[in-house]
């Protein structure tokens, strides 16, 4: 059932399920939420009367598709809800056949309502007869009848791979599928499955109660399960004693692999099994080999558990974790609630390695002094530093900035921003295009673009930037061959810009006031380099500038 070499088509911004059909006349506008202002990047799918989709540019995008056949968990940590989140996190489309609805929370399972078999069959037919499914993943299959229905449908609608998570008992000890399904697993599903992923108890149940307590028992169990006719076996060791690493045993019939990761100390492990299996399915759907898929899935679970180790949801002993951590870029670790607040542009400090060298300051000392003096945003502009040193310096500056609730941006270097999880980047007109930076950085990061003209400001807005920097307002030596636009040029750009603006170029304590007084509401502050960093005491100079800006703003109001 499983082969290699599938084409890998992942939509970056737009997800269009293959063969999507809708009722006559329905128009569907699919846009990335961050760039829906951009008329150039809109993709329309117009559903024609004959049901065949067409796009305005006549190209369709196939995305990998996993169908999960599982139970709903009202607490949304495991089951269908975990599967949807795991697939979304891995960039894969996920359709769902719900086999049971459970009333469940972090305390345990309070009730189970099994969906009638014919209605499970109806859901399967709806999905499989219409959509192209790459991989089927199964979770809670509460009756032998449902196992049989699944078996029949997979014969009628073959898919590339079948991942079976033989869910039987929840971690809270509640039964989700009784021993009667064991026969169905053994006879119908195992011979068809590409991989089965039992935890210790489930492996033991499938092997008629053989005791599995140690890693060595897991190895033997993996071999015995393989003998039952399944191609690959992953015996999960989440339930091994807490003192041990999180060890899983993978057996492909030839080699036994001991897959080890550190055991994250957290109560938030509800749904690890469902997530692992869905992730395996997602990677297979994208074209990975089985061992690759298992390794990626294990790493994903470990990373998500680590990221979520301190979150608190529910009062019971086992909480859910956060699958979508990539979308949040440490939001809850940094304590930053708002992604970008234009008032952060008020006193914008831009570092300069030459000036720091001249005054014997390290980057992080200079940044610390600026932040303590009242800088409201910091940009690291390090033109002559090794990349490795830049990443290290950025990490330590990030800690300082986070402690003060000040965003940290990186000049030009999207790679460095990603490597240290900075809050964003500032790019110039000859750097990477802003829309490409946005695609790489995702919707959460801050992007600023240097603009000298209304046209550039318009382009920055279209590309999904958050603010623009405009200058040089005054002549400056910091940047060679930099055209001075003057206060008039600044005003023209501000009036044309739909984005907030920070003024830059030769601004210092003595001339900052007229800048703030140009009287355009979207001018939010000034960016400075030498005014604060070309001095012995960065703290004092920043304080002075802060006072001037505060006075000027009060006068304007
Ligand atoms: N504390 C932990 N730290 C790191 N990895 C863990 C931890 N707990 C479980 N895992 C990993 O999570 C994956 C799922 O294993 P586990 O044995 O928890 O499955 P499960 O019992 O089916 O989970 P559940 O039924 O709660 O969804 C395995 O790869 C396991 O090694
Ligand atoms: C619905 C459902 N499926 C699977 C599990 C196993 O974690 C669970 N607790 N609930
Ligand atoms: Mg499980």
XYZ file of C-alpha atoms and ligand atoms in Angstrom:
599
model
C 0.000 0.000 0.000
C 2.900 2.311 0.728
C 5.418 3.455 -1.831
C 7.922 6.225 -2.180
C 8.516 9.146 -4.482
C 5.287 11.095 -4.270
C 5.200 14.642 -5.421
C 5.334 17.083 -2.587
C 3.024 20.017 -2.995
C 2.598 22.211 0.014
C 0.683 25.429 -0.356
C 2.425 28.214 1.456
C -0.488 30.561 1.791
C -3.421 28.921 0.122
C -4.873 25.521 0.879
C -7.091 24.096 -1.758
C -8.157 20.522 -1.199
C -7.833 18.516 -4.337
C -11.067 17.913 -6.160
C -12.897 20.443 -4.027
C -16.517 20.751 -5.057
C -19.249 23.006 -3.870
C -22.810 23.840 -4.692
C -23.543 25.737 -7.867
C -22.651 29.369 -7.980
C -20.583 29.476 -4.822
C -17.504 31.661 -5.010
C -14.805 30.986 -2.538
C -12.198 33.590 -1.793
C -9.100 32.049 -0.320
C -6.656 34.518 1.032
C -3.911 34.523 3.532
C -5.178 36.561 6.443
C -1.975 38.591 6.608
C -2.018 39.612 2.986
C -5.681 39.956 2.210
C -5.067 43.599 1.458
C -3.011 42.584 -1.498
C -4.944 42.586 -4.684
C -2.041 40.901 -6.459
C -1.972 37.848 -4.233
C -5.637 37.018 -4.111
C -6.642 33.706 -5.542
C -10.213 33.196 -6.528
C -11.718 29.766 -6.917
C -14.867 30.038 -8.835
C -17.054 27.000 -8.611
C -18.639 26.425 -11.959
C -22.090 24.963 -12.517
C -20.555 21.622 -13.489
C -18.792 21.413 -10.150
C -15.275 21.592 -11.506
C -13.046 24.102 -9.805
C -11.203 26.711 -11.811
C -8.816 29.322 -10.554
C -8.129 32.708 -11.977
C -4.612 31.617 -12.938
C -5.830 28.176 -14.051
C -3.503 26.302 -11.694
C -4.622 23.998 -8.917
C -2.645 23.030 -5.877
C -2.715 19.525 -4.468
C -2.031 19.367 -0.804
C -1.306 16.211 1.169
C -4.432 14.847 2.829
C -4.892 12.710 5.935
C -8.265 11.272 6.905
C -8.571 10.572 10.606
C -11.121 8.020 11.795
C -11.316 8.649 15.524
C -13.305 9.844 18.521
C -14.005 13.421 19.562
C -12.473 14.647 22.818
C -14.489 17.540 24.261
C -11.376 18.735 26.108
C -9.663 18.887 22.695
C -6.346 17.462 23.872
C -6.646 14.072 22.193
C -8.776 12.369 19.527
C -10.073 14.154 16.447
C -9.150 17.548 17.838
C -5.498 16.580 18.377
C -5.415 15.057 14.894
C -6.697 18.246 13.270
C -4.189 20.383 15.132
C -1.266 18.049 14.463
C -2.018 17.916 10.733
C -2.491 21.689 10.594
C 0.828 22.149 12.372
C 2.507 19.871 9.833
C 0.900 21.642 6.865
C -1.398 18.827 5.842
C -5.146 18.866 5.143
C -7.131 16.688 7.529
C -10.653 15.360 7.056
C -12.489 13.555 9.833
C -14.758 10.583 10.403
C -16.052 10.679 13.978
C -16.604 7.277 15.549
C -17.628 8.388 19.039
C -18.246 11.568 20.955
C -16.634 11.584 24.374
C -17.326 13.901 27.279
C -13.774 14.268 28.449
C -11.542 16.741 30.258
C -8.257 16.841 32.128
C -9.778 14.751 34.941
C -10.916 11.830 32.797
C -13.662 10.529 30.546
C -17.136 11.279 31.881
C -19.135 9.743 29.030
C -18.901 8.045 25.660
C -21.545 8.169 22.960
C -20.720 5.810 20.096
C -21.814 7.053 16.665
C -24.166 4.537 14.972
C -22.274 2.270 12.602
C -24.238 3.199 9.507
C -23.509 6.854 10.173
C -19.787 6.166 10.546
C -20.060 4.431 7.159
C -21.875 7.433 5.711
C -19.097 9.803 6.838
C -16.431 7.525 5.361
C -18.235 7.342 2.052
C -18.730 11.109 1.958
C -15.039 11.756 2.338
C -13.523 8.878 0.406
C -15.885 9.037 -2.587
C -15.192 12.725 -3.074
C -11.744 13.695 -1.861
C -8.339 12.336 -2.675
C -7.057 10.976 0.629
C -3.362 10.078 0.841
C -3.229 8.477 4.259
C -5.830 7.169 6.726
C -5.049 7.364 10.434
C -7.231 5.576 12.953
C -7.734 6.372 16.620
C -10.667 5.326 18.798
C -12.584 2.535 17.038
C -15.128 1.695 19.721
C -16.787 -1.408 18.208
C -15.862 -4.332 16.049
C -18.620 -3.230 13.662
C -16.821 0.075 13.083
C -13.528 -1.751 12.499
C -15.263 -3.886 9.847
C -16.788 -0.828 8.171
C -13.387 0.809 8.001
C -11.891 -2.337 6.541
C -14.560 -2.488 3.823
C -14.118 1.156 2.903
C -10.349 0.866 2.681
C -10.764 -2.033 0.294
C -13.181 -0.044 -1.816
C -11.134 3.184 -1.690
C -7.459 2.209 -1.309
C -5.147 4.866 0.099
C -1.364 5.123 0.094
C -0.876 4.308 3.753
C -2.795 3.271 6.861
C -1.589 4.335 10.323
C -3.311 2.472 13.156
C -3.163 3.883 16.679
C -4.919 1.065 18.561
C -6.560 3.304 21.173
C -8.042 1.232 23.995
C -7.685 2.937 27.342
C -7.195 6.655 28.052
C -4.340 7.668 30.323
C -6.929 8.382 33.007
C -7.712 4.644 32.890
C -11.083 4.930 31.122
C -11.954 2.315 28.510
C -12.358 3.784 25.010
C -12.561 0.478 23.131
C -13.227 -2.850 24.831
C -11.396 -6.140 24.287
C -13.998 -7.128 21.676
C -12.245 -4.907 19.099
C -9.011 -6.833 19.513
C -10.166 -9.522 17.117
C -11.004 -6.830 14.542
C -7.554 -5.273 14.908
C -5.808 -8.628 14.576
C -7.845 -9.973 11.669
C -8.741 -6.902 9.635
C -6.549 -3.917 10.378
C -3.084 -5.219 11.204
C -2.584 -7.018 7.901
C -3.631 -3.842 6.101
C -1.746 -1.357 8.272
C 1.552 0.250 7.303
C 2.302 0.995 10.924
C 0.695 0.345 14.282
C 1.528 2.558 17.281
C 0.463 0.916 20.558
C 1.441 2.249 23.967
C 2.613 -0.257 26.589
C -0.901 -1.311 27.671
C -2.209 -1.587 24.123
C 0.778 -3.667 22.991
C 0.181 -5.931 25.961
C -3.556 -6.282 25.163
C -2.810 -7.143 21.528
C -0.366 -9.792 22.747
C -2.885 -11.489 25.079
C -1.670 -9.783 28.223
C 2.087 -10.334 27.984
C 3.814 -8.029 30.493
C 5.636 -5.021 29.013
C 7.491 -3.012 31.629
C 10.992 -2.372 30.301
C 12.659 -1.264 27.085
C 13.750 -4.830 26.577
C 10.096 -6.003 26.893
C 9.180 -3.337 24.314
C 11.725 -4.760 21.876
C 10.285 -8.261 22.176
C 6.731 -6.918 21.886
C 7.579 -5.019 18.693
C 8.832 -8.232 17.105
C 5.799 -10.248 18.213
C 3.425 -7.588 16.858
C 5.296 -7.596 13.574
C 4.738 -11.342 13.403
C 0.998 -10.596 13.472
C 1.314 -9.241 9.950
C 1.822 -5.490 10.288
C 4.602 -3.930 8.235
C 6.011 -1.563 10.853
C 5.548 -1.392 14.609
C 6.173 1.492 16.984
C 5.811 0.574 20.649
C 5.529 3.884 22.526
C 7.209 4.295 25.852
C 5.397 7.326 27.247
C 4.226 5.146 30.136
C 7.707 3.953 31.110
C 8.813 5.165 34.549
C 9.348 8.941 34.731
C 13.021 8.417 35.539
C 13.666 7.075 32.027
C 13.977 8.928 28.716
C 10.958 8.849 26.406
C 11.995 5.734 24.492
C 9.988 4.278 21.623
C 10.874 1.062 19.796
C 10.483 0.980 16.023
C 10.663 -2.299 14.139
C 10.365 -2.537 10.358
C 10.752 -6.301 10.179
C 14.490 -6.045 9.707
C 15.945 -3.480 12.051
C 15.006 -2.544 15.582
C 15.494 1.152 16.333
C 15.509 2.594 19.807
C 14.212 6.138 19.366
C 15.073 8.214 22.348
C 14.157 11.746 23.360
C 14.443 13.511 26.672
C 11.391 13.103 28.893
C 9.795 16.505 29.324
C 8.724 17.120 32.904
C 5.145 18.264 32.454
C 1.563 17.317 33.318
C 0.519 18.264 29.790
C 0.869 14.922 28.016
C -2.781 14.228 27.208
C -3.036 13.372 23.514
C 0.625 12.597 22.826
C -0.316 9.257 21.247
C -2.964 10.699 18.909
C -0.615 13.516 17.932
C 2.267 11.174 17.249
C 0.148 8.973 14.968
C -1.344 11.959 13.124
C 2.084 13.442 12.633
C 3.359 10.159 11.220
C 0.364 10.127 8.857
C 1.006 13.745 7.867
C 4.664 13.116 7.061
C 3.765 9.995 5.073
C 1.196 12.034 3.159
C 3.964 14.504 2.290
C 6.103 11.683 0.945
C 8.456 10.814 3.795
C 9.706 7.280 4.349
C 8.300 5.459 7.383
C 11.377 5.870 9.587
C 11.680 9.545 8.650
C 8.003 10.090 9.415
C 8.301 8.449 12.832
C 11.402 10.467 13.730
C 9.814 13.772 12.686
C 6.655 12.908 14.626
C 8.574 12.059 17.776
C 10.575 15.257 17.529
C 7.359 17.237 16.998
C 5.778 15.752 20.151
C 8.887 16.435 22.204
C 9.117 20.037 20.963
C 5.411 20.691 21.558
C 5.571 19.201 25.069
C 8.605 21.292 25.900
C 7.011 24.443 24.525
C 3.799 23.775 26.483
C 5.285 22.405 29.668
C 4.053 25.268 31.802
C 0.670 26.027 30.264
C -2.294 25.413 32.518
C -5.598 24.214 31.111
C -8.085 22.356 33.329
C -7.672 21.251 36.913
C -7.202 17.509 36.415
C -3.975 15.515 36.530
C -3.265 15.465 32.775
C -3.510 18.595 30.654
C -3.387 19.141 26.883
C -0.433 20.692 25.084
C -0.114 23.259 22.334
C 0.312 21.864 18.824
C 0.429 25.224 17.106
C 3.474 26.619 18.872
C 5.085 27.604 15.590
C 2.343 30.144 15.035
C 3.015 31.802 18.329
C 6.751 32.392 18.376
C 7.121 32.141 22.119
C 4.236 34.537 22.714
C 3.519 33.153 26.147
C 7.166 32.759 27.053
C 7.908 36.363 26.187
C 4.823 37.715 27.893
C 4.133 39.843 24.811
C 0.403 39.954 24.242
C 0.308 42.192 21.196
C 2.315 41.319 18.132
C 2.991 44.863 17.047
C 1.961 48.101 18.608
C 2.719 51.176 16.461
C 3.459 53.202 19.596
C 6.534 50.978 20.041
C 8.119 53.109 17.297
C 8.366 56.078 19.699
C 12.079 55.787 20.481
C 13.587 53.348 18.065
C 17.230 52.435 18.849
C 19.404 51.094 15.999
C 22.753 49.604 17.027
C 26.042 50.152 15.246
C 29.025 47.897 15.812
C 31.575 50.632 14.905
C 30.215 52.991 17.526
C 30.113 50.269 20.145
C 33.735 49.427 19.398
C 34.748 53.071 19.637
C 33.268 53.377 23.117
C 34.187 49.890 24.296
C 30.581 48.700 24.622
C 29.431 45.168 23.888
C 26.245 44.936 21.817
C 24.257 43.647 24.755
C 25.556 46.352 27.141
C 24.635 49.020 24.619
C 21.179 47.540 24.111
C 20.617 47.196 27.843
C 21.490 50.859 28.419
C 19.237 51.977 25.557
C 16.316 49.967 26.863
C 16.853 51.209 30.409
C 17.019 54.754 29.081
C 13.603 54.427 27.463
C 14.087 52.892 23.987
C 10.737 51.373 22.987
C 12.044 49.131 20.198
C 15.542 47.944 19.279
C 17.010 47.030 15.914
C 20.314 45.176 15.700
C 22.171 46.541 12.678
C 25.434 44.640 12.673
C 27.034 44.867 9.260
C 30.531 43.555 10.022
C 30.091 40.673 12.394
C 30.313 36.898 11.873
C 26.926 35.274 11.533
C 27.635 32.980 14.458
C 28.499 35.912 16.729
C 25.482 37.817 15.440
C 23.107 35.001 16.434
C 24.670 34.770 19.893
C 24.555 38.530 20.415
C 20.960 38.620 19.192
C 19.971 35.920 21.681
C 21.384 37.809 24.612
C 19.845 41.112 23.434
C 16.534 39.302 23.065
C 16.599 38.286 26.705
C 17.237 41.879 27.741
C 14.496 43.225 25.474
C 11.964 40.575 26.536
C 12.606 41.379 30.190
C 11.609 44.987 29.417
C 8.713 44.167 27.060
C 10.589 45.830 24.177
C 10.492 44.214 20.712
C 13.810 43.317 19.098
C 14.204 43.496 15.325
C 17.109 42.367 13.163
C 18.337 44.511 10.281
C 18.413 42.731 6.869
C 19.056 39.228 8.194
C 15.880 37.142 8.104
C 17.969 34.055 8.862
C 19.316 35.584 12.065
C 15.822 36.710 13.100
C 14.553 33.166 12.616
C 17.529 31.601 14.350
C 17.085 33.602 17.533
C 13.280 33.979 17.329
C 13.534 37.772 17.290
C 10.334 39.769 17.062
C 10.917 40.745 13.461
C 13.142 42.371 10.862
C 13.789 45.702 9.255
C 14.614 45.576 5.557
C 15.727 48.073 2.952
C 14.706 48.492 -0.665
C 17.550 46.302 -1.936
C 17.153 43.530 0.684
C 14.860 40.539 0.400
C 11.395 41.649 -0.830
C 9.018 42.252 2.070
C 6.451 39.718 0.842
C 9.152 37.016 0.733
C 10.245 37.978 4.243
C 6.615 37.715 5.342
C 6.288 34.250 3.818
C 9.439 33.132 5.629
C 8.667 34.758 8.964
C 4.948 33.998 9.149
C 2.117 36.264 10.178
C 3.271 37.037 13.705
C 6.621 38.706 13.172
C 7.110 42.439 12.758
C 8.377 43.654 9.401
C 9.555 47.197 8.777
C 10.665 48.561 5.404
C 12.776 51.633 4.608
C 10.875 53.909 2.206
C 11.688 57.259 0.691
C 8.682 57.731 -1.588
C 4.894 57.312 -1.462
C 5.195 54.510 -4.055
C 7.585 52.536 -1.843
C 5.253 53.080 1.111
C 2.357 51.697 -0.930
C 4.419 48.657 -1.951
C 5.420 48.002 1.668
C 1.783 48.018 2.691
C 0.819 45.661 -0.133
C 3.632 43.289 0.821
C 2.330 42.971 4.374
C 4.816 45.184 6.261
C 3.858 46.544 9.685
C 5.563 49.916 9.572
C 7.884 51.936 7.389
C 11.046 53.825 8.248
C 11.369 57.111 6.317
C 14.482 59.226 5.851
C 17.055 60.562 5.902
C 15.233 63.346 7.509
C 18.490 65.210 8.148
C 21.909 64.614 6.578
C 23.713 61.715 8.252
C 27.128 60.086 8.186
C 25.909 56.755 9.550
C 24.722 55.638 6.149
C 26.860 56.416 3.090
C 25.224 57.996 0.004
C 21.917 58.321 1.722
C 19.519 60.733 0.069
C 18.126 63.323 2.454
C 14.367 63.667 2.029
C 14.001 66.421 4.634
C 11.015 67.184 6.795
C 8.895 67.870 3.700
C 9.778 64.529 2.133
C 8.950 62.822 5.434
C 5.581 64.533 5.587
C 4.731 63.581 2.002
C 5.521 59.915 2.673
C 3.608 59.918 5.989
C 0.522 61.385 4.334
C 0.644 58.739 1.606
C 1.420 55.825 3.918
C -1.271 53.499 5.234
C 1.306 52.164 7.693
C 2.738 53.820 10.789
C 6.011 55.628 10.149
C 9.221 56.085 12.100
C 11.499 58.936 10.981
C 15.222 58.246 10.596
C 18.400 60.021 9.564
C 20.519 62.483 11.530
C 17.949 62.875 14.293
C 19.315 63.904 17.700
C 18.273 65.647 20.899
C 18.719 69.086 19.349
C 16.607 68.512 16.230
C 14.091 65.800 17.187
C 11.357 68.203 18.169
C 10.526 69.589 14.684
C 10.250 66.023 13.434
C 7.614 65.102 15.996
C 5.866 68.388 15.264
C 5.188 67.815 11.557
C 1.661 67.043 12.679
C 0.852 63.783 10.876
C -0.857 61.194 13.095
C 0.876 58.146 11.633
C 4.358 59.463 12.429
C 4.907 57.462 15.599
C 8.479 58.231 16.581
C 12.120 58.594 15.640
C 14.842 56.048 14.978
C 18.354 56.957 16.053
C 21.824 55.478 15.846
C 24.584 57.971 16.730
C 22.352 60.150 18.939
C 22.473 57.467 21.592
C 25.123 54.905 20.625
C 27.929 57.281 19.640
C 28.425 58.288 23.248
C 30.101 57.127 26.398
C 26.875 56.890 28.351
C 24.117 55.395 26.189
C 21.717 55.416 29.129
C 21.980 59.189 29.666
C 21.689 60.060 25.983
C 18.659 57.829 25.564
C 16.992 59.390 28.591
C 17.590 62.884 27.172
C 16.084 61.945 23.828
C 13.128 60.281 25.520
C 12.425 63.467 27.448
C 12.536 65.598 24.280
C 10.205 63.241 22.430
C 7.780 63.141 25.327
C 7.702 66.950 25.521
C 7.257 67.340 21.777
C 4.416 64.817 21.723
C 2.667 66.545 24.618
C 2.987 69.889 22.805
C 1.484 68.453 19.601
C -1.541 67.098 21.513
N 7.005 13.415 29.008
C 7.330 13.120 27.762
N 8.405 13.708 27.172
C 8.750 13.432 25.893
N 8.075 12.577 25.126
C 6.999 11.945 25.639
C 6.567 12.180 26.985
N 5.454 11.425 27.210
C 5.205 10.758 26.072
N 6.143 11.041 25.120
C 6.213 10.545 23.758
O 4.932 10.778 23.177
C 4.628 9.768 22.242
C 3.295 9.115 22.620
O 3.534 8.114 23.590
P 2.571 7.703 24.763
O 3.129 6.458 25.315
O 2.374 8.871 25.665
O 1.219 7.425 23.961
P -0.271 7.212 24.470
O -0.282 6.575 25.808
O -0.973 6.541 23.388
O -0.782 8.733 24.607
P -2.295 9.225 24.803
O -3.135 8.023 24.828
O -2.299 10.028 26.058
O -2.586 10.082 23.614
C 5.799 8.806 22.284
O 6.709 9.131 21.256
C 6.422 9.055 23.639
O 7.779 8.688 23.693
C -11.363 10.439 21.835
C -10.052 9.969 22.357
N -9.232 9.296 21.534
C -8.028 8.882 21.982
C -7.644 9.105 23.285
C -6.305 8.602 23.773
O -5.530 9.596 24.242
C -8.521 9.824 24.112
N -8.209 10.100 25.399
N -9.716 10.242 23.627
Mg -2.897 6.439 23.121
